[in-house]
mmCIF file of C-alpha atoms and ligand atoms in Angstrom:
data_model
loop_
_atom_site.group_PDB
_atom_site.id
_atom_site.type_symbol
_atom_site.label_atom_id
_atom_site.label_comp_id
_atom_site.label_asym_id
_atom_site.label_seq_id
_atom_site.Cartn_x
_atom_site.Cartn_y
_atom_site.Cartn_z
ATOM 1 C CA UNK A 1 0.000 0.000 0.000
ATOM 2 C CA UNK A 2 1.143 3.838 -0.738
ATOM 3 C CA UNK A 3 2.540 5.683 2.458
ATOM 4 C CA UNK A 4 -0.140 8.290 0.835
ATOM 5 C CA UNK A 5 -3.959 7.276 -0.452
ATOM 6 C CA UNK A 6 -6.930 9.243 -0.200
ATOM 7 C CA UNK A 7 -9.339 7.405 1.456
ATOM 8 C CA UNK A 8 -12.423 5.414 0.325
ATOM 9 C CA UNK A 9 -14.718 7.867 1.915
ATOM 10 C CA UNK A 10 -13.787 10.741 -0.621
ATOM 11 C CA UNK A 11 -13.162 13.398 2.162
ATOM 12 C CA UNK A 12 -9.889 14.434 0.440
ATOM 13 C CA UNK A 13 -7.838 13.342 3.102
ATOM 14 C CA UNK A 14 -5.379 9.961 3.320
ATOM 15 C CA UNK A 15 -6.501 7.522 4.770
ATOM 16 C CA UNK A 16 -4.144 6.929 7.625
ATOM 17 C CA UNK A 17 -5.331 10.387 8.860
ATOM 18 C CA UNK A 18 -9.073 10.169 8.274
ATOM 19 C CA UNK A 19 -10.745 6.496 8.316
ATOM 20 C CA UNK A 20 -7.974 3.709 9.388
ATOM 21 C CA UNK A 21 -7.815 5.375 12.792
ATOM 22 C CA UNK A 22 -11.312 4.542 13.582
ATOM 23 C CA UNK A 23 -11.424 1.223 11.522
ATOM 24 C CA UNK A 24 -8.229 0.023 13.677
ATOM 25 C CA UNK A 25 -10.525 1.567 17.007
ATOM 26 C CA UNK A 26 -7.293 3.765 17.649
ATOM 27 C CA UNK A 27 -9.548 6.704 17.880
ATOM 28 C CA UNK A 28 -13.320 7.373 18.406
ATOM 29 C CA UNK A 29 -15.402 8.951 15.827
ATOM 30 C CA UNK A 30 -17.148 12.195 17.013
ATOM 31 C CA UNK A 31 -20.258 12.296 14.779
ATOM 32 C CA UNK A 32 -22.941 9.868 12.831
ATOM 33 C CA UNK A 33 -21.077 11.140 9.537
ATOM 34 C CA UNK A 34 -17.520 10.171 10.641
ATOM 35 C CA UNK A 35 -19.280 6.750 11.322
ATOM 36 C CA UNK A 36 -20.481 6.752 8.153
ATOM 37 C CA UNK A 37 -17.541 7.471 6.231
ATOM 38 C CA UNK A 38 -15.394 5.011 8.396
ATOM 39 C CA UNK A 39 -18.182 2.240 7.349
ATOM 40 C CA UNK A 40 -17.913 2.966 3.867
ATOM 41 C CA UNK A 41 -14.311 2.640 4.102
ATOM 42 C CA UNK A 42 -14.142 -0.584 6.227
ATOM 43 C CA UNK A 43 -16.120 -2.064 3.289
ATOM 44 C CA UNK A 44 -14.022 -1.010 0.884
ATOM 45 C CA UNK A 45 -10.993 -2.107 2.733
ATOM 46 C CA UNK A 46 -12.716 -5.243 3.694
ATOM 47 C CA UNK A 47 -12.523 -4.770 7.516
ATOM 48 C CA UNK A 48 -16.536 -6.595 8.326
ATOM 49 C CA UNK A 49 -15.731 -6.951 11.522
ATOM 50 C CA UNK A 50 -15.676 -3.443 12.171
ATOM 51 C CA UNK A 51 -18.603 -2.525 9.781
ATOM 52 C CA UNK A 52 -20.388 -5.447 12.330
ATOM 53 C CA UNK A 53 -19.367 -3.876 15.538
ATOM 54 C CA UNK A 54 -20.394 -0.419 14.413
ATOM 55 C CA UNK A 55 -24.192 -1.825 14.283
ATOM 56 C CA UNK A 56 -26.325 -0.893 17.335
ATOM 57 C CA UNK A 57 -26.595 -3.523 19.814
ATOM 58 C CA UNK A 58 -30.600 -4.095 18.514
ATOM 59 C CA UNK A 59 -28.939 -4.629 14.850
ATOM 60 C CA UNK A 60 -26.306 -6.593 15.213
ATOM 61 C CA UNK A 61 -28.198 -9.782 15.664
ATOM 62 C CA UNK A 62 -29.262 -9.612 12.483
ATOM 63 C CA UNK A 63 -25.958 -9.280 11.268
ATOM 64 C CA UNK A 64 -23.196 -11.774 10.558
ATOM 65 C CA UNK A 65 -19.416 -10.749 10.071
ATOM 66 C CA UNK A 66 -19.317 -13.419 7.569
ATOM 67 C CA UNK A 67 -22.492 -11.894 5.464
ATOM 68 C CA UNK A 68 -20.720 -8.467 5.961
ATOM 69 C CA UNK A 69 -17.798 -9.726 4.376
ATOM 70 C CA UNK A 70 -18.756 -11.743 1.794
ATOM 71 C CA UNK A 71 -20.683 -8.944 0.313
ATOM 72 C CA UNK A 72 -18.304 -6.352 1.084
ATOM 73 C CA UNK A 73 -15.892 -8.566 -1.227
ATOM 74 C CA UNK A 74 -18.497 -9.390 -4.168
ATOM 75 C CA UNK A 75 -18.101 -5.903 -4.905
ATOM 76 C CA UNK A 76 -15.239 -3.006 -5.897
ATOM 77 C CA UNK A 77 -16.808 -0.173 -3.581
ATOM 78 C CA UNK A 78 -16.227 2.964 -5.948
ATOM 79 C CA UNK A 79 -17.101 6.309 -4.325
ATOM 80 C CA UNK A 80 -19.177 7.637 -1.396
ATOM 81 C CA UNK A 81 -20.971 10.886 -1.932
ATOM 82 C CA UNK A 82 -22.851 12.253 1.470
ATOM 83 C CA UNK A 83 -26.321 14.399 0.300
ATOM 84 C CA UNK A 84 -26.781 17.502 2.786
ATOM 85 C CA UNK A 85 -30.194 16.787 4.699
ATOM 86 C CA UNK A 86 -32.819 19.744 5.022
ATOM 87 C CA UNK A 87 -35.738 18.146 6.321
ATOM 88 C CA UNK A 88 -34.660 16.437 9.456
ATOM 89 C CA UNK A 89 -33.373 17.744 12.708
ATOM 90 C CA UNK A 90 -30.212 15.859 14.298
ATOM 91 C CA UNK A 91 -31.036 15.253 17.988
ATOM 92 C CA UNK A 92 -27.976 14.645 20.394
ATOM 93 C CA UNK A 93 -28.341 11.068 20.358
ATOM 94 C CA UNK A 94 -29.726 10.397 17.099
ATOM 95 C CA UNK A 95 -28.792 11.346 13.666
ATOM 96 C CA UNK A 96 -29.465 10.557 10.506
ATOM 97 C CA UNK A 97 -26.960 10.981 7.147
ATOM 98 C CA UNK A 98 -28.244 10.671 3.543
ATOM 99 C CA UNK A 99 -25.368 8.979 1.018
ATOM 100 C CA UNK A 100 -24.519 7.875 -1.949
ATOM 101 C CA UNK A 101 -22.918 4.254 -2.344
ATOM 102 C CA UNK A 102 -21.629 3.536 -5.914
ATOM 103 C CA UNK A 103 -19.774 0.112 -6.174
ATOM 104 C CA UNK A 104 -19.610 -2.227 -9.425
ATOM 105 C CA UNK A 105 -20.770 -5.440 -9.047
ATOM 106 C CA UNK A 106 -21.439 -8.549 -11.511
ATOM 107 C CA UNK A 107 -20.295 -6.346 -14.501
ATOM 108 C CA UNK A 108 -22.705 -3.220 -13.144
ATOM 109 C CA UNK A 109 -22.553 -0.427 -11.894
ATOM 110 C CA UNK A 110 -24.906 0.486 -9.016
ATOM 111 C CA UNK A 111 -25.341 3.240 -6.748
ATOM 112 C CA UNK A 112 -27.412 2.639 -2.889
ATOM 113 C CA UNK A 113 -29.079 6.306 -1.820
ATOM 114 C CA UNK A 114 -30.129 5.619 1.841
ATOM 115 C CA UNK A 115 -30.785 7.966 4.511
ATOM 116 C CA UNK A 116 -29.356 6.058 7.506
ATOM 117 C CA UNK A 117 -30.080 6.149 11.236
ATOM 118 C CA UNK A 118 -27.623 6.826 14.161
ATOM 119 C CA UNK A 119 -27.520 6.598 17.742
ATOM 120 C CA UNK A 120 -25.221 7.189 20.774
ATOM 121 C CA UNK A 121 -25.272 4.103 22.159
ATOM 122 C CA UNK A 122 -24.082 3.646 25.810
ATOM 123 C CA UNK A 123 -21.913 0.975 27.442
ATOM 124 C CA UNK A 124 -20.858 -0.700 30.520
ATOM 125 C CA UNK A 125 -17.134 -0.135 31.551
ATOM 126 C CA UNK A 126 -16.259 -2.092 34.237
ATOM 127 C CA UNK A 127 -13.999 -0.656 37.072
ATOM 128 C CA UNK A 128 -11.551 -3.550 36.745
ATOM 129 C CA UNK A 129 -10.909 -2.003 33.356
ATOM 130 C CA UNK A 130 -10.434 1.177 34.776
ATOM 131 C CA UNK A 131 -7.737 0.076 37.466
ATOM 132 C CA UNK A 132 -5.396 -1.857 34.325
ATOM 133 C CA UNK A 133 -5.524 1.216 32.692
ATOM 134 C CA UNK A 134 -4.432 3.416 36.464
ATOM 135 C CA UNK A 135 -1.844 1.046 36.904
ATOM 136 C CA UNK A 136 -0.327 1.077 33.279
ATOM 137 C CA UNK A 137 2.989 2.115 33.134
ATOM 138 C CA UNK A 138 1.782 3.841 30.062
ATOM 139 C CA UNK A 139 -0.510 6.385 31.384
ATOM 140 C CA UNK A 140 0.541 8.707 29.208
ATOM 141 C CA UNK A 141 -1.806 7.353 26.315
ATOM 142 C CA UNK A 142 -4.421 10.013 27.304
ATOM 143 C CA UNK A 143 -6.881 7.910 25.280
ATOM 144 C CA UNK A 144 -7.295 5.115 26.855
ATOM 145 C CA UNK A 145 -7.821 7.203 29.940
ATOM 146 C CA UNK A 146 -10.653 9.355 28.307
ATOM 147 C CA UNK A 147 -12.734 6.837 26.161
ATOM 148 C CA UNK A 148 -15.910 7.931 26.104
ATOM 149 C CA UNK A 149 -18.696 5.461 27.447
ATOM 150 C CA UNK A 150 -20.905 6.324 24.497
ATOM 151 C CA UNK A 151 -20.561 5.870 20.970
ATOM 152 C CA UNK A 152 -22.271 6.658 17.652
ATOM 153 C CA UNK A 153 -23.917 3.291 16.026
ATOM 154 C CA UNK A 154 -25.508 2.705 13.006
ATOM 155 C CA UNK A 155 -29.417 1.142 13.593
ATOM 156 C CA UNK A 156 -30.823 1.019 10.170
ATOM 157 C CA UNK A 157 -31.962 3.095 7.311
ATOM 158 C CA UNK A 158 -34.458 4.042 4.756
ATOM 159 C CA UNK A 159 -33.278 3.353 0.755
ATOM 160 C CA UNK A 160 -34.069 5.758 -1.514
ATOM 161 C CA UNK A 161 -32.772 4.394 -4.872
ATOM 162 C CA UNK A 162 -31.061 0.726 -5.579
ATOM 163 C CA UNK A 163 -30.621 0.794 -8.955
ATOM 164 C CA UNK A 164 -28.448 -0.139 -11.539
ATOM 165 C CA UNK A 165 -26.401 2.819 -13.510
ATOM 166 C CA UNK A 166 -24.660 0.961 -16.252
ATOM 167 C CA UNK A 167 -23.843 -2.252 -17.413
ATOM 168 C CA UNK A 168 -19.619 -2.296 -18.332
ATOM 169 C CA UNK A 169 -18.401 -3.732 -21.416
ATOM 170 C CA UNK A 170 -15.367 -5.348 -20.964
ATOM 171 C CA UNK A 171 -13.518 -3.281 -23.593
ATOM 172 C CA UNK A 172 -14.623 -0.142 -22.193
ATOM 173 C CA UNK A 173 -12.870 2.497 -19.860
ATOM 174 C CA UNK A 174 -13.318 1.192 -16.378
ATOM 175 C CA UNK A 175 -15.721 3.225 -14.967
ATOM 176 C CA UNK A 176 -13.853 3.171 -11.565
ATOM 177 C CA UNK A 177 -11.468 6.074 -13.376
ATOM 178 C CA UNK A 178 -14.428 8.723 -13.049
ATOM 179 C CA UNK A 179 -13.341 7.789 -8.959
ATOM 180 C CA UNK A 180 -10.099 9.160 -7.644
ATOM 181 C CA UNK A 181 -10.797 7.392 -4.320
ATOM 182 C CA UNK A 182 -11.206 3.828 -5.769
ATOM 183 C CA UNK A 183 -8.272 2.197 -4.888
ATOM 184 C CA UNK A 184 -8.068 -0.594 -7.612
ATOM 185 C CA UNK A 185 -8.215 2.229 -10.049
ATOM 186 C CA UNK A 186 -5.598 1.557 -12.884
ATOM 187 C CA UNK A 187 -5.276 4.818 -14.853
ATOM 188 C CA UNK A 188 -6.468 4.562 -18.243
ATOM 189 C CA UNK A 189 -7.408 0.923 -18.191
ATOM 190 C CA UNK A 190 -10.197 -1.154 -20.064
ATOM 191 C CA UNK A 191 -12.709 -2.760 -17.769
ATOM 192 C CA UNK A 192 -11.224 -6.187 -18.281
ATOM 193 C CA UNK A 193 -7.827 -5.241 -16.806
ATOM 194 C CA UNK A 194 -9.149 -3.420 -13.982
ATOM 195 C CA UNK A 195 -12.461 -3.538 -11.707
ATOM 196 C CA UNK A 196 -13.734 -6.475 -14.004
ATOM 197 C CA UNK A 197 -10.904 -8.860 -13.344
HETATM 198 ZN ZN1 ZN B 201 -12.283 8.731 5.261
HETATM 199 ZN ZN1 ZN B 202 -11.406 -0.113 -12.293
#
């Protein structure tokens, strides 16, 4: 992998400095879009487990890591565009984000619209946690002193459009070039040598 590559979630940033940190739970994202993005990226990157922990407790058991990743890897996850929202107001401990997914798939390509559903979800930290971390030589990781005890999870959402955008030809350009952030991009190349291997 590049020391430099601008992550999945098109923010315009790399991605060691915008999504791996939260994928690799080295940091805590602050808002529902941050865990959006960071989703987005896990499936691109093909991290399921943390697109499965980042479900709300009343989601996850209809969830499998498995399922995650086996359809996180039947597709090339192209782009992620977030859609301002006008009509809904973001409460404290629920918010909701509007996106874009556009991933090819079986020769297609397909964009998911769906506005999605956040909450701040609480949890239990247990005290015995709390002493390891007192009596850690390493107290100076001012993180693991200051983890919050709740964090942003995604519940469910409402989809807007599903649909198919174009079927790819395998002589054609592949349509992953109109994507800066798709990582399998390969400047200039048909479909055939590219996103449709
Ligand atoms: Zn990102
Ligand atoms: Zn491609």
């Amino acid at each position: 992998m590049n020391a430099i590559q601008p992550c999945f979630c098109g923010s315009n940033y790399d991605f060691s400095s915008c999504c791996q940190p939260y994928i690799n739970k080295e940091v805590q994202v602050q808002t529902a879009e941050q865990l959006m993005r960071s989703r987005f990226s896990a499936y691109a990157f093909g991290d399921a487990q943390y697109i499965y922990d980042t479900y709300a407790k009343s989601s996850q058991a209809a969830q499998s890591v498995k399922d995650i990743d086996d359809w996180s890897k039947s597709c090339v996850w192209v782009a992620l565009n977030i859609h301002p929202i006008t009509n809904r107001i973001n409460k404290a401990t629920e918010q909701f984000v509007e996106f874009s997914a556009f991933y090819i798939t079986d020769n297609t390509l397909c964009e998911l619209r769906e506005k999605s559903r956040f909450i701040l979800e609480g949890y239990i930290k247990d005290n015995t946690e709390k002493n390891k971390v007192s009596t850690n030589n390493d107290i100076n990781k001012a993180s693991t002193l200051s983890t919050p005890l709740k964090q942003w999870r995604y519940v469910d959402g409402d989809i807007i459009t599903h649909s198919e955008l174009a079927n790819i030809k395998r002589n054609e350009l592949c349509p992953c070039n109109e994507y800066p952030t798709t990582w399998q991009i390969k400047k200039g190349k048909k479909f055939k040598h590219c996103c449709g291997k």
